[in-house]
Amino acid sequence: QVQLVESGGGLVQTGGSLRLSCKPPGRTFSTYAWFRRAPGKGREFVAAISWPYGTSYYGDSVKSRCIISGGNARNTVYLQMNNLQREDTAVYYCAASTRPLSNSEADYDYWGQGTQVTVSS
């Protein structure tokens, strides 16, 4: 079973930034995404990127504050998060798929273990 490896989570103050990384395990996928699960809530779509054109798509709650990049040619996938708020506190999951760009977790077959992001005031 292919498992993605996330890193970069941690504790940050309100207004701060973090960059999450996701390393594909030696194979290429056409689409990568980040989802998150806040305490007591379901998994929420954050961002996705699809190749060969590098098309990206963002969830409404992070649209102006996040940038997804990387993922082509087996490169690491990044999620740059800026101006973090307390409501961004969650476990962030990287996912991969051979399907086209999607914001539905059902379309992603490969997942990482998650990395915790905690935003404090």
PDB file of C-alpha atoms in Angstrom:
ATOM      1  CA  GLN A   1       0.000   0.000   0.000  1.00  0.00           C
ATOM      2  CA  VAL A   2       1.408   3.359  -1.054  1.00  0.00           C
ATOM      3  CA  GLN A   3       1.692   5.809   1.843  1.00  0.00           C
ATOM      4  CA  LEU A   4       2.458   9.482   1.458  1.00  0.00           C
ATOM      5  CA  VAL A   5       4.723  11.163   4.015  1.00  0.00           C
ATOM      6  CA  GLU A   6       3.773  14.587   5.388  1.00  0.00           C
ATOM      7  CA  SER A   7       5.901  16.979   7.409  1.00  0.00           C
ATOM      8  CA  GLY A   8       6.024  20.629   8.448  1.00  0.00           C
ATOM      9  CA  GLY A   9       3.210  20.853  10.968  1.00  0.00           C
ATOM     10  CA  GLY A  10       3.644  22.484  14.343  1.00  0.00           C
ATOM     11  CA  LEU A  11       2.578  25.249  16.671  1.00  0.00           C
ATOM     12  CA  VAL A  12       2.279  28.774  15.264  1.00  0.00           C
ATOM     13  CA  GLN A  13       0.802  32.025  16.506  1.00  0.00           C
ATOM     14  CA  THR A  14      -2.189  33.714  14.916  1.00  0.00           C
ATOM     15  CA  GLY A  15      -1.106  35.511  11.761  1.00  0.00           C
ATOM     16  CA  GLY A  16       1.913  33.279  11.260  1.00  0.00           C
ATOM     17  CA  SER A  17       2.851  30.981   8.391  1.00  0.00           C
ATOM     18  CA  LEU A  18       3.718  27.329   7.879  1.00  0.00           C
ATOM     19  CA  ARG A  19       4.754  25.243   4.905  1.00  0.00           C
ATOM     20  CA  LEU A  20       3.623  21.633   4.835  1.00  0.00           C
ATOM     21  CA  SER A  21       5.418  19.068   2.689  1.00  0.00           C
ATOM     22  CA  CYS A  22       4.218  15.795   1.219  1.00  0.00           C
ATOM     23  CA  LYS A  23       6.598  13.340  -0.376  1.00  0.00           C
ATOM     24  CA  PRO A  24       5.235  10.807  -2.856  1.00  0.00           C
ATOM     25  CA  PRO A  25       6.799   7.390  -2.228  1.00  0.00           C
ATOM     26  CA  GLY A  26       8.681   6.891  -5.485  1.00  0.00           C
ATOM     27  CA  ARG A  27       5.833   6.945  -7.975  1.00  0.00           C
ATOM     28  CA  THR A  28       4.014   9.656  -9.850  1.00  0.00           C
ATOM     29  CA  PHE A  29       0.404  10.703  -9.484  1.00  0.00           C
ATOM     30  CA  SER A  30      -1.500  13.158 -11.633  1.00  0.00           C
ATOM     31  CA  THR A  31      -3.340  14.875  -8.784  1.00  0.00           C
ATOM     32  CA  TYR A  32      -2.381  15.789  -5.222  1.00  0.00           C
ATOM     33  CA  ALA A  33      -4.507  17.395  -2.541  1.00  0.00           C
ATOM     34  CA  TRP A  34      -4.501  18.560   1.039  1.00  0.00           C
ATOM     35  CA  PHE A  35      -7.426  17.957   3.360  1.00  0.00           C
ATOM     36  CA  ARG A  36      -7.785  18.775   7.039  1.00  0.00           C
ATOM     37  CA  ARG A  37      -9.777  17.539   9.996  1.00  0.00           C
ATOM     38  CA  ALA A  38     -10.421  19.922  12.864  1.00  0.00           C
ATOM     39  CA  PRO A  39     -11.377  18.567  16.314  1.00  0.00           C
ATOM     40  CA  GLY A  40     -14.955  17.276  16.263  1.00  0.00           C
ATOM     41  CA  LYS A  41     -15.432  17.909  12.529  1.00  0.00           C
ATOM     42  CA  GLY A  42     -15.323  15.979   9.282  1.00  0.00           C
ATOM     43  CA  ARG A  43     -12.482  16.093   6.788  1.00  0.00           C
ATOM     44  CA  GLU A  44     -12.440  19.338   4.795  1.00  0.00           C
ATOM     45  CA  PHE A  45     -10.887  20.005   1.389  1.00  0.00           C
ATOM     46  CA  VAL A  46      -8.079  22.562   1.477  1.00  0.00           C
ATOM     47  CA  ALA A  47      -6.346  22.569  -1.922  1.00  0.00           C
ATOM     48  CA  ALA A  48      -5.452  20.397  -4.901  1.00  0.00           C
ATOM     49  CA  ILE A  49      -3.067  20.501  -7.830  1.00  0.00           C
ATOM     50  CA  SER A  50      -3.233  18.464 -11.021  1.00  0.00           C
ATOM     51  CA  TRP A  51      -0.675  17.767 -13.746  1.00  0.00           C
ATOM     52  CA  PRO A  52       0.428  18.029 -16.560  1.00  0.00           C
ATOM     53  CA  TYR A  53      -0.726  21.643 -16.440  1.00  0.00           C
ATOM     54  CA  GLY A  54      -0.301  22.445 -12.753  1.00  0.00           C
ATOM     55  CA  THR A  55      -3.923  23.477 -12.361  1.00  0.00           C
ATOM     56  CA  SER A  56      -4.807  24.291  -8.762  1.00  0.00           C
ATOM     57  CA  TYR A  57      -8.045  24.607  -6.825  1.00  0.00           C
ATOM     58  CA  TYR A  58      -8.709  25.853  -3.284  1.00  0.00           C
ATOM     59  CA  GLY A  59     -11.358  25.485  -0.640  1.00  0.00           C
ATOM     60  CA  ASP A  60     -13.265  28.672   0.181  1.00  0.00           C
ATOM     61  CA  SER A  61     -11.957  28.862   3.744  1.00  0.00           C
ATOM     62  CA  VAL A  62      -8.299  29.094   2.653  1.00  0.00           C
ATOM     63  CA  LYS A  63      -8.514  30.479  -0.870  1.00  0.00           C
ATOM     64  CA  SER A  64      -6.618  33.738  -0.353  1.00  0.00           C
ATOM     65  CA  ARG A  65      -4.186  32.390   2.236  1.00  0.00           C
ATOM     66  CA  CYS A  66      -2.752  29.174   0.813  1.00  0.00           C
ATOM     67  CA  ILE A  67      -0.653  28.149  -2.150  1.00  0.00           C
ATOM     68  CA  ILE A  68      -0.234  24.542  -3.294  1.00  0.00           C
ATOM     69  CA  SER A  69       2.771  23.729  -5.444  1.00  0.00           C
ATOM     70  CA  GLY A  70       5.018  20.892  -6.599  1.00  0.00           C
ATOM     71  CA  GLY A  71       4.008  17.324  -7.322  1.00  0.00           C
ATOM     72  CA  ASN A  72       5.157  16.988 -10.913  1.00  0.00           C
ATOM     73  CA  ALA A  73       7.926  14.568 -11.822  1.00  0.00           C
ATOM     74  CA  ARG A  74       7.802  12.962  -8.376  1.00  0.00           C
ATOM     75  CA  ASN A  75       8.689  16.227  -6.671  1.00  0.00           C
ATOM     76  CA  THR A  76       7.507  17.004  -3.170  1.00  0.00           C
ATOM     77  CA  VAL A  77       4.103  18.674  -2.861  1.00  0.00           C
ATOM     78  CA  TYR A  78       3.914  21.799  -0.702  1.00  0.00           C
ATOM     79  CA  LEU A  79       1.141  23.724   1.003  1.00  0.00           C
ATOM     80  CA  GLN A  80       2.184  27.237   1.994  1.00  0.00           C
ATOM     81  CA  MET A  81      -0.249  28.629   4.562  1.00  0.00           C
ATOM     82  CA  ASN A  82      -0.192  32.311   5.506  1.00  0.00           C
ATOM     83  CA  ASN A  83      -2.092  34.459   8.003  1.00  0.00           C
ATOM     84  CA  LEU A  84      -3.070  31.387   9.994  1.00  0.00           C
ATOM     85  CA  GLN A  85      -6.072  31.672  12.310  1.00  0.00           C
ATOM     86  CA  ARG A  86      -7.244  29.543  15.229  1.00  0.00           C
ATOM     87  CA  GLU A  87      -9.861  27.915  13.023  1.00  0.00           C
ATOM     88  CA  ASP A  88      -7.038  26.526  10.886  1.00  0.00           C
ATOM     89  CA  THR A  89      -6.062  24.236  13.768  1.00  0.00           C
ATOM     90  CA  ALA A  90      -6.433  20.696  12.429  1.00  0.00           C
ATOM     91  CA  VAL A  91      -4.663  17.571  11.303  1.00  0.00           C
ATOM     92  CA  TYR A  92      -3.631  18.117   7.698  1.00  0.00           C
ATOM     93  CA  TYR A  93      -3.588  15.167   5.317  1.00  0.00           C
ATOM     94  CA  CYS A  94      -1.908  14.805   1.964  1.00  0.00           C
ATOM     95  CA  ALA A  95      -3.688  12.704  -0.661  1.00  0.00           C
ATOM     96  CA  ALA A  96      -2.888  11.515  -4.173  1.00  0.00           C
ATOM     97  CA  SER A  97      -4.871  10.237  -7.104  1.00  0.00           C
ATOM     98  CA  THR A  98      -4.590   9.214 -10.729  1.00  0.00           C
ATOM     99  CA  ARG A  99      -7.917  10.948 -11.400  1.00  0.00           C
ATOM    100  CA  PRO A 100      -8.450  14.563 -12.516  1.00  0.00           C
ATOM    101  CA  LEU A 101      -8.597  17.514 -10.138  1.00  0.00           C
ATOM    102  CA  SER A 102     -11.192  16.999  -7.409  1.00  0.00           C
ATOM    103  CA  ASN A 103     -12.225  18.395  -4.024  1.00  0.00           C
ATOM    104  CA  SER A 104     -13.829  15.112  -2.945  1.00  0.00           C
ATOM    105  CA  GLU A 105     -11.905  12.828  -0.625  1.00  0.00           C
ATOM    106  CA  ALA A 106     -13.633   9.872  -2.293  1.00  0.00           C
ATOM    107  CA  ASP A 107     -11.562  10.534  -5.428  1.00  0.00           C
ATOM    108  CA  TYR A 108      -8.237  10.055  -3.630  1.00  0.00           C
ATOM    109  CA  ASP A 109      -6.868   6.564  -3.118  1.00  0.00           C
ATOM    110  CA  TYR A 110      -3.595   7.285  -1.336  1.00  0.00           C
ATOM    111  CA  TRP A 111      -3.209   9.131   1.929  1.00  0.00           C
ATOM    112  CA  GLY A 112      -0.611  10.151   4.464  1.00  0.00           C
ATOM    113  CA  GLN A 113      -0.813   9.792   8.236  1.00  0.00           C
ATOM    114  CA  GLY A 114      -1.430  13.491   8.776  1.00  0.00           C
ATOM    115  CA  THR A 115       0.505  16.324  10.394  1.00  0.00           C
ATOM    116  CA  GLN A 116      -0.848  18.460  13.239  1.00  0.00           C
ATOM    117  CA  VAL A 117      -1.132  22.223  12.820  1.00  0.00           C
ATOM    118  CA  THR A 118      -2.021  24.199  15.932  1.00  0.00           C
ATOM    119  CA  VAL A 119      -2.632  27.944  15.830  1.00  0.00           C
ATOM    120  CA  SER A 120      -2.560  29.789  19.149  1.00  0.00           C
ATOM    121  CA  SER A 121      -3.566  33.349  19.924  1.00  0.00           C
TER     122      SER A 121
END
